[in-house]
Amino acid sequence: MAAHQYGQGYSERAPVPTIQGYQDDKAQAEKDLLQKHEIAETQKQSAGQSAQGNATEKSEIMDRMAGPKGKPTDKVKNKAGERVVKDPTTGQMVVIKDAEFKDYPQGDALAPESSKKGPATSVPETADSSDPVHTAPTPAHVGNISLLPFPPATPPSMKSILSHLDRLQIAIVAGCAIGWFFTAFGAGWWKFVFRSLLFSALGFGVTTLASLAQRELEKEMERIRIDMHRQRGEKYAPPTPESVEWLNAFIKTIWGLVNPDMFISITDMIEDVMQQSLPGFVDAVRISDVGQGTNPFRIISMRGLPDQPGDKEYPRQEWIDQGTNLLTGKNAQGQDTDQTGDYVNFEVAFSYQALPGQGGDLRAKNIHLLIEFFLGVYDWLHIPIPIWIQVEGIVATARVRLQFIPEFPYVRNLTFTLMGVPGVEVSAIPMLSKLPNILDLPLISRFVKMAIAAGTAEFVAPKSMTLNLQEIMSSAVIGDTRATGVFVIHIKHAEGLSAQDRNGRSDPYIVLAYAKFGKPLYSTRIIMGDLNPVFDETAFLLVSQDEVKAEEDLSAMLWDSDKRSADDLIGRVQIPVKELIKTPNVMFDRTDKLVGFEDADAMAGTLHWSIGYFEKAPLLKELEAPPENPPLPTKTPTEMEIRPGDKAPNPAAKDLPPPPPDIDRTPPDPKYTSAILSIVVHQINNLERQNLSGTTGNREGAAGQDTDEPSEQGNNLPSAYCELVINDDLVYKTRVKQYTSMPYFEAGTETFLRDWKKAVVRVVVRDSRLREKDPILGIINLKLEELFTESSEITRLFSLQEGIGFGRANISLLLRPVKTDLPRSLRGWDTGTVELLSPVSVEIKDEARQHFSDPKKLTISTTDSNDKVPASEAEVLEEGRVTRWNLDAMRLPVYNRYSSSLTFEVGGGGIGRGKPVALAILWLQDIVDDEETDVRIPIVVGKDLRQLSQNVLNDFTAKTHDYTIAGYLTTRIKLDSGLDEDHEAHAKTQARRHAFETYDHIEGEAQIAEKNSHAMDDGVIDKDEKKAISRAHSRQLHNRQRGIAGFRPYRTLVWMKQGIKSRIIPSKKSTKRDPAVKSEAKA
C-alpha cells in the first residue's frame, strides 16, 4: 500500500479522515476477518466435494484469505482483533492488534529470573525465538526490551478497597430505599411525592459521589503505578545494558525545551478529523491551545529488526545505491532510489501516562489541549464551550525503517508505521482548567479519543508514512511532484454501440478513471441519440508511482445518460498502467472491444482512441545558477606540499559523478510548454478581517484600530479556506479552518498545465459564513512565467490583496515540464469568449438551394450561450447563392471550450422559429487562443441535425451519419482566453460564481473602471453612461462589503435571493459535465 509522503498534506487522493469512516473501516475489517474464517472452515469441510474445474479458483481464494504461511497465522486467525498484514518496513507479514493498556504483560513474564528469557539476557535457542512477525512488548521472546515490568502489578489491596466501595454504593441505595419505605407512606399525597423525590435525589447524588471517588481512586492508582515504573527504571536501569532508559533520560531533558509549534501538524490533524465528524448541533470546533507539559513520553522497549530476512542472497549489489542518479528517481539498474540502499529497522514501543495528582499545577505538566466547541442556534448564533482536555495515557508500538545512502546527510527516507491503533485515554474538564475535575465528560472524552484513533489509523500497517529527510534537510520544500508523468489520451470515436433506450438509441459519454481508485478523472460531453459517437476529445491524466505499485488499470467506461434513472453501462476497456508506460513519449493508436463488469461478458461496440505516456523532463545542469556564497576550494595536505613541476595525485579518478542540478537554482526547461504544477498552501499568518467601524470611530484606519498581532479571542476571527483558480477555472478547495488568525492547511494538489508559460494561478482566501455568501478575504495572483525564471520550486510568503482581509500566506509551488509537444490549438485555456470580427457569409451550392426557404435566418450559439442575428442585418448576393450578415462584434462566452463548438444554424432555429435546415459547426479545439483566425467550414444538411451538431465531422462521421454538404460559411473569429463580464450571466454553479468573483476582483473592476474613464471623451456623460458608472460603484462597494452590503441582514437577503433563484429557475440542460472541484475534505 502506498505510503503517505511528508509535505504533501491532504488532497483529493488523501482526504481528511473522519470518525465515521474510521468506525466503518474497523467494522468492515472485523467483518472480513470473520468471513475469511467462515469461508475457510466451509471450504475445509467441503474440500472433497469440489469439482476439479473449480480447483484453480478455490486455490486463489484460499491464498488471498490465508495470507502468510506458517505458525503466526495459525496462532491468530481465530482471534478477534488480531490480524495479519504486510509490514511496510521489513516487507514481512506481521501480526498487529490495536493497543490496549490491559494487553501489556505483567512482571512475571519479563522478570530476569523467569525461565522464559528473551534475547536481552540469554542467547535464543532458535532463530524463530525473536521472530519479527510479533510485536513488542507482547512477543513470545522479547528482544532488546527493558526488563522492568510495564505496567507494574496492581497491589492486591486495591481489589479489596474497590470491592468495599462497590458494597458502599449498594448500601447507600439500600439505605435510601429502606428510609423511603418507612417514611413515605401515611402522611398524605404531597409528602409522599416530596419524600420520594428527596430520597431518590439523595441516593443518586451520594451514589454518584461514591462512584466518582472510586473512579478517581482507580485513575490515581494507575498514575502511581506508571510513576513507580519510571522511578524504578531511572534508579535501576543504568547497569542493565539492554535498557533504553538512556534514551528516556534524553527525551526527558529535551521534552520541555521543545517549541509547542512543532506539534501544530498533529493538533491540526486532530482538529480536522473532529471538524469533519461533528454532530449536527455543533457548528465548529477548534483547538485554541496545546501544551506538551514537562511529563514526556517513555520508551518501553526497543529492538532491531532484520532487513530482507527471507532472502539468502542479502545484501545483493543492486540493492545498494552507489550514489549515482540519486535524485533522478532511478539508479543505474533502472530501480527506484526509494527502494535501494542499506536499511536499519527498529521496533519501538512507547507509552505516556499523566503524573499523579489533580491540582492545576500538576495538570499543566501533562499533555493538554484547550478545545472550543461552537454550538449553533439555527445557524444564527455561535456559543463557544471551552473544554480542557488532558491526555491521561497513550500506548503504542511503531516500526521505523531508515534508508542510508553514501551522500550527505547519509539518510534518505524514514518510513514509520504503527502496529495497530494506539491506545489513548483522555479526560475532559468543562469550562476552565482551574475547576476541580468533578465532571469527566464521557461523551466529549470518547469523541476526542475517536478523533485521535481515526487520525492515527491512517498510519497503521500496512499503511505508513515516509519522510524524505534528505529533502527536508535541503532547502527544497516539495522536492518533486508525486506524478512521474502524464497520460495523453485522445478519444476519437466509438462504433457499433448497443442501444440502451427504448427508441433504439443511446446517449453515450465516456469516463476515464483508474479502475481501483474508481473516482472519475475525466468525462466527455454527452452525445444524444447516437450509436456511433464521434468525440474527438483529448484528456490528460497524471500518473504516479502509486498507480504503478498498486498495479492499476486505466479504465475507459462508456455510459448511457438517463434523465430519470441511473446511467446504464454500455461497455468498458481496461489497460494495465504498467503496460502503457513501457514505451514513453510516444502516442499509440488503439482499437479495443468493449466488455462488461468483471470482464465477464463481451458487449457490442468498439472504442477507437490513442494513448501515450509522457515523462517529466529532467532538470538541465547548464541552466543551474551558481550558488550565492560558494565555499572556498580546499586542498589536501598532500596537495599543499606539491612543488611546481610535480605530478599531482588524482584521488578523484573514482569519485562520484557531479551532483544533480539543484531544483532551487535551476529553472524549468524552456523547450517544453506543458508541465505538471504542484502547489501546497502551508498556512496563513496574521489573517484577519477588516474592521470598518474602527475602535472609536466609524472610519477605516481610526486610531487604535491597528494592532501588531490579531487576537485569537476577538469576535472578528475568520473561518478561512482556500481555493485554487488556474486559468480562470476553480480546480481545488481546502477544508475550512474555524475561527483562527493562523490557519494551518498544509494541503495542496497537482495539476497538468497545457502551457505553463501562459498560465495564471490565483489563490483565493475566503471566509466561510453562515446564511451569506463567502466573502473574499484576499487573492494572490501569480503568473508562472514570471515566477519560475530562476528556480523550479518557489516557497514564499505572499500578501493577500483585493479583499476584505489582511494576511500573508506561506505557499510552495513546484513546476516540472513534461516531454510532450502539444499543437498550439491545444495549449489554450478551457474558458474563453468567442468574438466574431467580420461579417458571416454563407455560400449555398445550386443543387442545395431548394432546402433554404428563408436564408436570412441565422442563430449563432455555443454550448453555454446563443444569439440570433436579426434578419435586417442580412443581405442576399449573387442571385441568392450568397447571404451575408453584417455583425456588430458579437461575443459568446464559453466554458469547457475543448469539448464545445461554435454552431451556426441557418434557415431557422430555436423554439417557435422552426428548426434549422442546415448547420455549420466549428469545434473550438481547433482555434488558437487570442489570435484572429479566418475560418471556412462546411454547411451540412441532414435528417437529424441535433445529433449531427454534437459530433465532430470527419471521415468516420461521413460513413456512419446521413448528411450532405450544402455549402460553406466564412467569417473571422477570435477566441479571447479567460473570463470577462459576458460570463457573469452564465455562472450558474458555485464553482463558476467563485471563479468569476475572483476574476472580477483582479481584472473585471479594473476593466470597467477603464471603460468608464472615457465617458467624458465626447464632453457629455449621457444617461447610459451615468447608469454604468453607478453600477460599477455599487459593484465595488458590494464586493468589499461597504455601504449597504456592510449590514449582515442585507447580505443574508442577497444569499436567500440567490438560493431561491437557483431553485425556481430551471437550469439549461447541457450535454457537458462540469469537472468536479478537487478537495481534501470528504463529502
XYZ file of C-alpha atoms in Angstrom, residues 507-509 523-528 535 537 561 863-864 896 899-901 923 946 949-950 1068-1074:
29
model
C -26.883 8.832 -25.135
C -23.216 7.867 -24.702
C -20.417 9.565 -22.837
C -15.699 12.883 -18.610
C -16.526 13.659 -22.209
C -19.591 15.507 -23.404
C -22.842 13.566 -23.861
C -23.818 12.845 -27.460
C -27.575 12.393 -27.569
C -15.980 12.693 -29.620
C -11.553 14.959 -27.284
C -27.020 9.041 -19.834
C -22.849 25.212 -25.568
C -23.287 27.962 -22.960
C -15.083 23.814 -21.388
C -15.487 19.923 -25.688
C -17.584 22.780 -27.111
C -18.390 24.033 -30.589
C -15.071 22.958 -32.888
C -29.476 17.816 -33.475
C -24.343 19.069 -34.117
C -22.813 17.052 -31.271
C -30.496 24.813 -19.119
C -29.786 21.161 -19.782
C -26.261 20.760 -21.053
C -24.567 17.882 -22.794
C -21.357 18.743 -20.920
C -20.381 17.563 -17.488
C -18.553 20.180 -15.452
